[in-house]
mmCIF file of C-alpha atoms in Angstrom:
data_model
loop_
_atom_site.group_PDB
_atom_site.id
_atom_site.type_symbol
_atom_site.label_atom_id
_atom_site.label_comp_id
_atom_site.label_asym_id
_atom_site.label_seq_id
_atom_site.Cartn_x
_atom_site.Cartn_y
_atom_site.Cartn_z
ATOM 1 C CA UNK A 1 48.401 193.719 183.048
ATOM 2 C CA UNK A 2 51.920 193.507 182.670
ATOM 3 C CA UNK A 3 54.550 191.010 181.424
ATOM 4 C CA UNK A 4 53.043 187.224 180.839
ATOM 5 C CA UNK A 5 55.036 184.392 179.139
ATOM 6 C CA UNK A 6 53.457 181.475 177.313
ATOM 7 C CA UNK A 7 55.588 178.393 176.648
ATOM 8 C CA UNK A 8 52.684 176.364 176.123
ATOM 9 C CA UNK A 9 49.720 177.018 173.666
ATOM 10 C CA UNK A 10 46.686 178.035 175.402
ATOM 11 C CA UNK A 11 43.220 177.216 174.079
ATOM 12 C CA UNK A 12 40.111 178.756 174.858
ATOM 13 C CA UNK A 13 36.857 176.190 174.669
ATOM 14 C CA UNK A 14 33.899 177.949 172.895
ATOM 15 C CA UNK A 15 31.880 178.453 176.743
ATOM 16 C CA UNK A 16 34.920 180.083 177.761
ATOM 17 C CA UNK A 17 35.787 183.405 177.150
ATOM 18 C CA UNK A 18 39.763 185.655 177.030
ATOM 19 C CA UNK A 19 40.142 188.840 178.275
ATOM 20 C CA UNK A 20 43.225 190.743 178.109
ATOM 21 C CA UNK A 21 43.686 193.849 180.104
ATOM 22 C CA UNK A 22 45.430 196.565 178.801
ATOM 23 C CA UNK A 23 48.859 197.455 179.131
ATOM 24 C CA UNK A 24 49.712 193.622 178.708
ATOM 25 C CA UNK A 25 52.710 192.168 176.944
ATOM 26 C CA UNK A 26 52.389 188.905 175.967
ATOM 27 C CA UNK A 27 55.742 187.088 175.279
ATOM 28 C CA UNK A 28 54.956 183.623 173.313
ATOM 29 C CA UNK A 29 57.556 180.738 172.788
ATOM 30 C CA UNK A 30 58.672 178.862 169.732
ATOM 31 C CA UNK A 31 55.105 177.534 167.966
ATOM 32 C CA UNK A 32 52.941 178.953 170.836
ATOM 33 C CA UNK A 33 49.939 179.939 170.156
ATOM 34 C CA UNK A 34 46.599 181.370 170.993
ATOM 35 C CA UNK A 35 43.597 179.532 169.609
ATOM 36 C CA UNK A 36 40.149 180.422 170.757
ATOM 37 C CA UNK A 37 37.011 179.257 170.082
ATOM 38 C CA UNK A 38 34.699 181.718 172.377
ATOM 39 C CA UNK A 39 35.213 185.025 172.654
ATOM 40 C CA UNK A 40 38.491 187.012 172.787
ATOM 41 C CA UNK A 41 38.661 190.315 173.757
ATOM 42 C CA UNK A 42 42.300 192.166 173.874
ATOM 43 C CA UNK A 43 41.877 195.479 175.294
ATOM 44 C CA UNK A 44 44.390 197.571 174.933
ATOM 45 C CA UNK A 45 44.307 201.818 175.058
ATOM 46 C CA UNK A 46 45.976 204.106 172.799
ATOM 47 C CA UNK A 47 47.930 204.543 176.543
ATOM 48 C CA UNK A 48 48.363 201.312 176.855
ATOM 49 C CA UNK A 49 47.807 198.782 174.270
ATOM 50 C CA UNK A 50 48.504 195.051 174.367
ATOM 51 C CA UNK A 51 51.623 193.523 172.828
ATOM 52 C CA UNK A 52 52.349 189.787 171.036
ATOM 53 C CA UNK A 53 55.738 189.010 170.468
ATOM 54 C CA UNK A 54 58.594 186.552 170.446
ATOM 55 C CA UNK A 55 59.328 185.126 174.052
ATOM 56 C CA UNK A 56 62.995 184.509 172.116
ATOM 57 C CA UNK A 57 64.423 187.216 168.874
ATOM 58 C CA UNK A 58 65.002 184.456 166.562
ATOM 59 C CA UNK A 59 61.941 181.991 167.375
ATOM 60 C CA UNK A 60 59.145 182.438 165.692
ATOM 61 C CA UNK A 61 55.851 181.972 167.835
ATOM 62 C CA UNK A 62 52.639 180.562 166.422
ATOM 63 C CA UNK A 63 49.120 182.133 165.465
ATOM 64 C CA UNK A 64 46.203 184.011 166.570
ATOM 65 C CA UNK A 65 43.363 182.361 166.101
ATOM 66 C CA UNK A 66 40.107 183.273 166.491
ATOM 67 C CA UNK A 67 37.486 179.962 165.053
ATOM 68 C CA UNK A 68 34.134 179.185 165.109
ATOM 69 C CA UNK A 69 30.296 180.835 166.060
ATOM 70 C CA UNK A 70 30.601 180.997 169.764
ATOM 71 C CA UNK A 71 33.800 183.571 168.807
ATOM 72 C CA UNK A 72 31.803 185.992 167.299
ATOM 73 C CA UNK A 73 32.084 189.211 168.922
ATOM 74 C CA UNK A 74 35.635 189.156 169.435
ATOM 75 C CA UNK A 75 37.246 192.736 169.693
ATOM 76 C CA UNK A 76 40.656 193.394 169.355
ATOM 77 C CA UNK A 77 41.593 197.431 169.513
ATOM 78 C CA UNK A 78 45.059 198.834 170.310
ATOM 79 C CA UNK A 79 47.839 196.141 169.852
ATOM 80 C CA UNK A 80 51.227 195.515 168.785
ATOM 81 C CA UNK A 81 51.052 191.908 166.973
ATOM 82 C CA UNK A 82 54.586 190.772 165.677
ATOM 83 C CA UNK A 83 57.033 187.524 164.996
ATOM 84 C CA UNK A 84 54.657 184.960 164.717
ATOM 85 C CA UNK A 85 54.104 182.419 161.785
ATOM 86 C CA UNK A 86 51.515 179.510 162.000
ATOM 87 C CA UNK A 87 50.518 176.829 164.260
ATOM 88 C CA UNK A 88 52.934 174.024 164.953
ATOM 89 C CA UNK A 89 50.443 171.415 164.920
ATOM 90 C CA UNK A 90 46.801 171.668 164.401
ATOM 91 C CA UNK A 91 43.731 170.176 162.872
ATOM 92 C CA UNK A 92 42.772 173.176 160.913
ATOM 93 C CA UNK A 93 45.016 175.127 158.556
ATOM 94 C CA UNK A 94 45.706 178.222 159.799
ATOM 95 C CA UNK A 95 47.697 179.945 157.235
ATOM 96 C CA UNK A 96 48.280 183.720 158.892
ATOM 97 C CA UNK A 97 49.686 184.806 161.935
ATOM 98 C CA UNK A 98 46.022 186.810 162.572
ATOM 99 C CA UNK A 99 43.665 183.700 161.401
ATOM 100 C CA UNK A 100 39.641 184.616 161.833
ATOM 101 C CA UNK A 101 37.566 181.727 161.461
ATOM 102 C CA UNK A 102 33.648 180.778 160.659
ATOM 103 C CA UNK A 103 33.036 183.644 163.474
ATOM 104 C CA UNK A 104 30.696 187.067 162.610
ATOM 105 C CA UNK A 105 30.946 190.610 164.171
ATOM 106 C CA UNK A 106 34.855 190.748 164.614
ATOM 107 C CA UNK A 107 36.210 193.922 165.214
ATOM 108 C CA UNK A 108 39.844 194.737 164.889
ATOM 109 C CA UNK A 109 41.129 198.330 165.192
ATOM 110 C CA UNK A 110 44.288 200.630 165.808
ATOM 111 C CA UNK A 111 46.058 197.845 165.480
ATOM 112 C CA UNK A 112 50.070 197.014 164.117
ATOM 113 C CA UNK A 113 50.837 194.068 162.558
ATOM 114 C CA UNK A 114 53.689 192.918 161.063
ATOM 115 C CA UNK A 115 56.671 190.828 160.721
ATOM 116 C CA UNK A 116 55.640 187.299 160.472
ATOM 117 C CA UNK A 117 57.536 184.292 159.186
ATOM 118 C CA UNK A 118 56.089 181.217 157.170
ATOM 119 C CA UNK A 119 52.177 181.145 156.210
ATOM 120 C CA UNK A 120 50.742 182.424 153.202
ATOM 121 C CA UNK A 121 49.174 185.337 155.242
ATOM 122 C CA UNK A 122 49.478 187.754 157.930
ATOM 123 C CA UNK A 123 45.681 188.325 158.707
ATOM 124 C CA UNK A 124 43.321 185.621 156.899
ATOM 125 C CA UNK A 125 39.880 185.932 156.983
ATOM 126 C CA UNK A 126 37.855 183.337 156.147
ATOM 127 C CA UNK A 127 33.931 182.661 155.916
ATOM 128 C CA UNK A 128 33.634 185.708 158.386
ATOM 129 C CA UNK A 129 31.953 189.202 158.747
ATOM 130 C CA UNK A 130 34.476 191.900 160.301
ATOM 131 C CA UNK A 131 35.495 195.156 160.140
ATOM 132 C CA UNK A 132 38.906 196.624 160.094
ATOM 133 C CA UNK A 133 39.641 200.231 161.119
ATOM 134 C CA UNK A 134 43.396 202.099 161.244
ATOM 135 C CA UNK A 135 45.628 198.581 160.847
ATOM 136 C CA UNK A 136 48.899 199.132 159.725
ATOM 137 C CA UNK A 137 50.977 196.246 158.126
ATOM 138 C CA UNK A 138 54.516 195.678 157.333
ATOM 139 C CA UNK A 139 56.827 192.960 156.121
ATOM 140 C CA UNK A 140 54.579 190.675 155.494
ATOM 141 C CA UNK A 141 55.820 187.445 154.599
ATOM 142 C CA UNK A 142 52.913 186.487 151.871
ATOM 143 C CA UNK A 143 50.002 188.411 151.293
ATOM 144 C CA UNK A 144 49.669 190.795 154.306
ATOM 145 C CA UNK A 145 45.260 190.665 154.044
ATOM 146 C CA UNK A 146 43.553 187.531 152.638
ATOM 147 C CA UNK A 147 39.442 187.570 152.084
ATOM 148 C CA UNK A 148 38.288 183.939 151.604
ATOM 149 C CA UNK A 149 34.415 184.145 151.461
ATOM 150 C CA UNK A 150 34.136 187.032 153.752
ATOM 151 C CA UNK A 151 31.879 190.378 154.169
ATOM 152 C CA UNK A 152 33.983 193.306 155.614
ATOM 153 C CA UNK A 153 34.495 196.761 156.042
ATOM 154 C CA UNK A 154 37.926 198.170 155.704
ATOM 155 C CA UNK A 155 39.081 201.377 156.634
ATOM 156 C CA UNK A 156 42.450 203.249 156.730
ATOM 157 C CA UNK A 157 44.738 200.798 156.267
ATOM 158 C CA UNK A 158 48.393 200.933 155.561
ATOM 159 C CA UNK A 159 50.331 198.229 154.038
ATOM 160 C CA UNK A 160 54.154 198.233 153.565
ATOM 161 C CA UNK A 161 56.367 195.702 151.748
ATOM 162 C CA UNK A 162 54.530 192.705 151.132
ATOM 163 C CA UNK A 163 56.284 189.562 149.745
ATOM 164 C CA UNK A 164 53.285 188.776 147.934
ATOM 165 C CA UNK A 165 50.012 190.980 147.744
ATOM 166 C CA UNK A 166 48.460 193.450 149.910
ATOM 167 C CA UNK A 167 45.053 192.488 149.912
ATOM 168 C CA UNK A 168 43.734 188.885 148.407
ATOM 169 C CA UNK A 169 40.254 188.678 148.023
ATOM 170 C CA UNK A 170 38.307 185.006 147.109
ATOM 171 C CA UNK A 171 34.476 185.078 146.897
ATOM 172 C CA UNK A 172 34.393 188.377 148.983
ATOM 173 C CA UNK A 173 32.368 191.442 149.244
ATOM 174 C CA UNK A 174 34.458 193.950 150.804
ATOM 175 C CA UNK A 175 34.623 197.841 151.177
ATOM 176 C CA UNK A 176 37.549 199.642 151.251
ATOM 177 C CA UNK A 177 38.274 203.231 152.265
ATOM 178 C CA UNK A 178 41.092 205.126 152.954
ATOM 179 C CA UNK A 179 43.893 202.735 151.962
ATOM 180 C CA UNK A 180 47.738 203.144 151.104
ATOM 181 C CA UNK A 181 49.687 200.414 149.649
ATOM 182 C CA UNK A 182 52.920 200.685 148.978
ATOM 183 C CA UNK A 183 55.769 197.886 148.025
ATOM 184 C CA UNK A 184 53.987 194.707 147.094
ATOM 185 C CA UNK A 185 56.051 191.545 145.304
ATOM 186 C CA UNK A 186 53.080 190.805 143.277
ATOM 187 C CA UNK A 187 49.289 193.043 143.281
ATOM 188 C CA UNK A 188 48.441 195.685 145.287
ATOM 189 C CA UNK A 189 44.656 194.310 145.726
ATOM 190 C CA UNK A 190 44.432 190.835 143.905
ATOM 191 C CA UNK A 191 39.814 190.550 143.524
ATOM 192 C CA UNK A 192 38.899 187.215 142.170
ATOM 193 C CA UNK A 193 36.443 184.488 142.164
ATOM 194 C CA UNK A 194 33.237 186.518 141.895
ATOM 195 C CA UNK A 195 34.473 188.758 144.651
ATOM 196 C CA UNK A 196 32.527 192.021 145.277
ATOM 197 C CA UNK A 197 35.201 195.242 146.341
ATOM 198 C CA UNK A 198 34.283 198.782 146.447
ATOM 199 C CA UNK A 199 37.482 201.322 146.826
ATOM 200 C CA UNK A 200 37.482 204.481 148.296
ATOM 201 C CA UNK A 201 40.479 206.736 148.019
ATOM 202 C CA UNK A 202 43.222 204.107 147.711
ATOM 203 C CA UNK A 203 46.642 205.165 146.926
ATOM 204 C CA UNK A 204 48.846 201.696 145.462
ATOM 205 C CA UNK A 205 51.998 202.251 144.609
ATOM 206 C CA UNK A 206 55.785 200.535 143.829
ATOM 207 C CA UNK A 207 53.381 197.511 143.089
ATOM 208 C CA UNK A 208 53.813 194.051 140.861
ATOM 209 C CA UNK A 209 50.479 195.136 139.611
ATOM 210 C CA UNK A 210 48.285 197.362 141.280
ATOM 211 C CA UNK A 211 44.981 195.993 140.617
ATOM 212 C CA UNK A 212 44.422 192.681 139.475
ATOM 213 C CA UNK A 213 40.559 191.662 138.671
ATOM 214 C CA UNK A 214 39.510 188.456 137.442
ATOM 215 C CA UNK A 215 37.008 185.240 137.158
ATOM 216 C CA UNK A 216 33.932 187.374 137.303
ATOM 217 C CA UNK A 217 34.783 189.714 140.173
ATOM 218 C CA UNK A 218 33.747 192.990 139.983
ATOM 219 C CA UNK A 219 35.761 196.405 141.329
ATOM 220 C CA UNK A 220 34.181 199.817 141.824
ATOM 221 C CA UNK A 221 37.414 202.388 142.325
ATOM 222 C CA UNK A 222 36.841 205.945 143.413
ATOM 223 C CA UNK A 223 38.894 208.709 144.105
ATOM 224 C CA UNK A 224 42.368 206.961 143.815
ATOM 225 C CA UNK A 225 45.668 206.884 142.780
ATOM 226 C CA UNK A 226 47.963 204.093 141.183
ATOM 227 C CA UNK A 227 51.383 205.090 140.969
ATOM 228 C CA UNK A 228 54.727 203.395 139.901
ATOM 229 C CA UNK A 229 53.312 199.733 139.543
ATOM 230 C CA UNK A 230 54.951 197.827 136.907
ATOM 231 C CA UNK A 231 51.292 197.111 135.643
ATOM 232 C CA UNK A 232 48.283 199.555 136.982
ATOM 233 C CA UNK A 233 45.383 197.389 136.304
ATOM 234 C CA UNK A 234 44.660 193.873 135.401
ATOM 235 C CA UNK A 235 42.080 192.586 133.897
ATOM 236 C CA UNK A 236 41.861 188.475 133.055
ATOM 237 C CA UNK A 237 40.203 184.973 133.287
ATOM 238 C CA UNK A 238 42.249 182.493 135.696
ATOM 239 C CA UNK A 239 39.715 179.828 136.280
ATOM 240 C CA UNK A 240 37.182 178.796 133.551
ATOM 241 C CA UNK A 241 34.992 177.493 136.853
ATOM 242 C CA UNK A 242 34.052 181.296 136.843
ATOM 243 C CA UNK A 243 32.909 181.905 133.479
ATOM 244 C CA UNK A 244 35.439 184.899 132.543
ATOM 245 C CA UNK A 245 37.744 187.515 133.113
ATOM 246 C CA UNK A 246 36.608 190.562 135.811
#
């Protein structure tokens, strides 16, 4: 624990394994990042959780990535993850400042996140199997959740001015309870190709659109409230690949 600067990107090999103790505040420089391919565990307490931020106010640091089999497992409760964008240089594409790879069993919880710069997402998500318990997100610079051919569980989850949408699912089959969105550029959740959601007691509002369903995904809502979008549901084909609308 305590204060630890990274100037230089640190990589964990998949027989390796990162541990964090609480109370630690990371400070990352310009493009830094984090990329692990074994397991990564940052343990923070509600006393004392773990921070990710800029090493300098006005430079952006990279991502935190978590890729690959031998990262399954990876836990990350209490932190304070802010100011980062995407990798400098990589041979993946790591689009969010939170990117979870090919790994299974991920558990992220009581968690902030927010503020990134560049990327399409804040936390992406992509051929994975997580769940996600008491996030909060704000200023997201794209879409502050992306699904790409994940399974999850999703619960209480706050989302606050996103410059694109709050959740983005692709080929997903998600569950969602407890959920407030609020201030989105464009949807609130966006479910397409053939994605699978089920929503519990979801409150979108001051939305683009506040649900958007299409190519043959399918959206079960319960117990919720859509309030103030422009559009409150959405329901079209995009991509003929898919055989028709939601």
């Amino acid at each position: 624990p305590g204060t630890v600067e990274l100037k230089t990107t640190l990589r964990v090999e998949p027989t390796q394994r990162l541990t964090v103790l609480p109370g630690t505040r990371l400070l990352l420089g310009e493009h830094v990042s984090i990329l692990s391919r074994g397991v990564m565990a940052l343990v923070g307490t509600p006393e004392r959780p773990i921070t990710l931020e800029r090493l300098e106010a006005k430079k952006a640091w990279g991502a935190l990535v978590i890729h690959g089999p031998a990262a399954s497992g990876s836990r990350i409760p209490f932190a304070k993850i802010s100011g980062g964008s995407v990798p400098d240089a990589s041979t993946v594409s790591y689009t969010g400042m939170g990117s979870v790879h090919w790994a299974d069993d991920v558990f992220i919880a009581h968690t902030q996140i927010d503020s990134n710069t560049l990327g399409d997402d804040t936390l992406h998500l992509v051929h994975s199997q997580a769940t996600l318990e008491s996030l909060d997100f704000a200023h997201c610079y794209g879409d502050c959740i992306d699904f790409d051919y994940v399974t999850a569980t999703a619960r209480h989850l706050s989302i606050e001015q996103a410059g694109n949408d709050g959740v983005d699912f692709m080929t997903s089959r998600v569950m969602l309870q407890d959920i407030r969105i609020k201030g989105t550029a464009d949807k609130g959740l966006s479910c397409g190709e053939m994605s699978e959601i089920e929503v519990d007691r979801a409150t979108i509002e001051a939305a683009g659109t506040g649900i958007a369903v299409k190519d043959n995904s399918r959206v079960m809502l319960r117990d919720s409230l859509l309030a103030r979008d422009a559009v409150a549901i959405d329901i079209f084909k995009k991509n003929v690949i898919y055989g028709g609308p939601g």
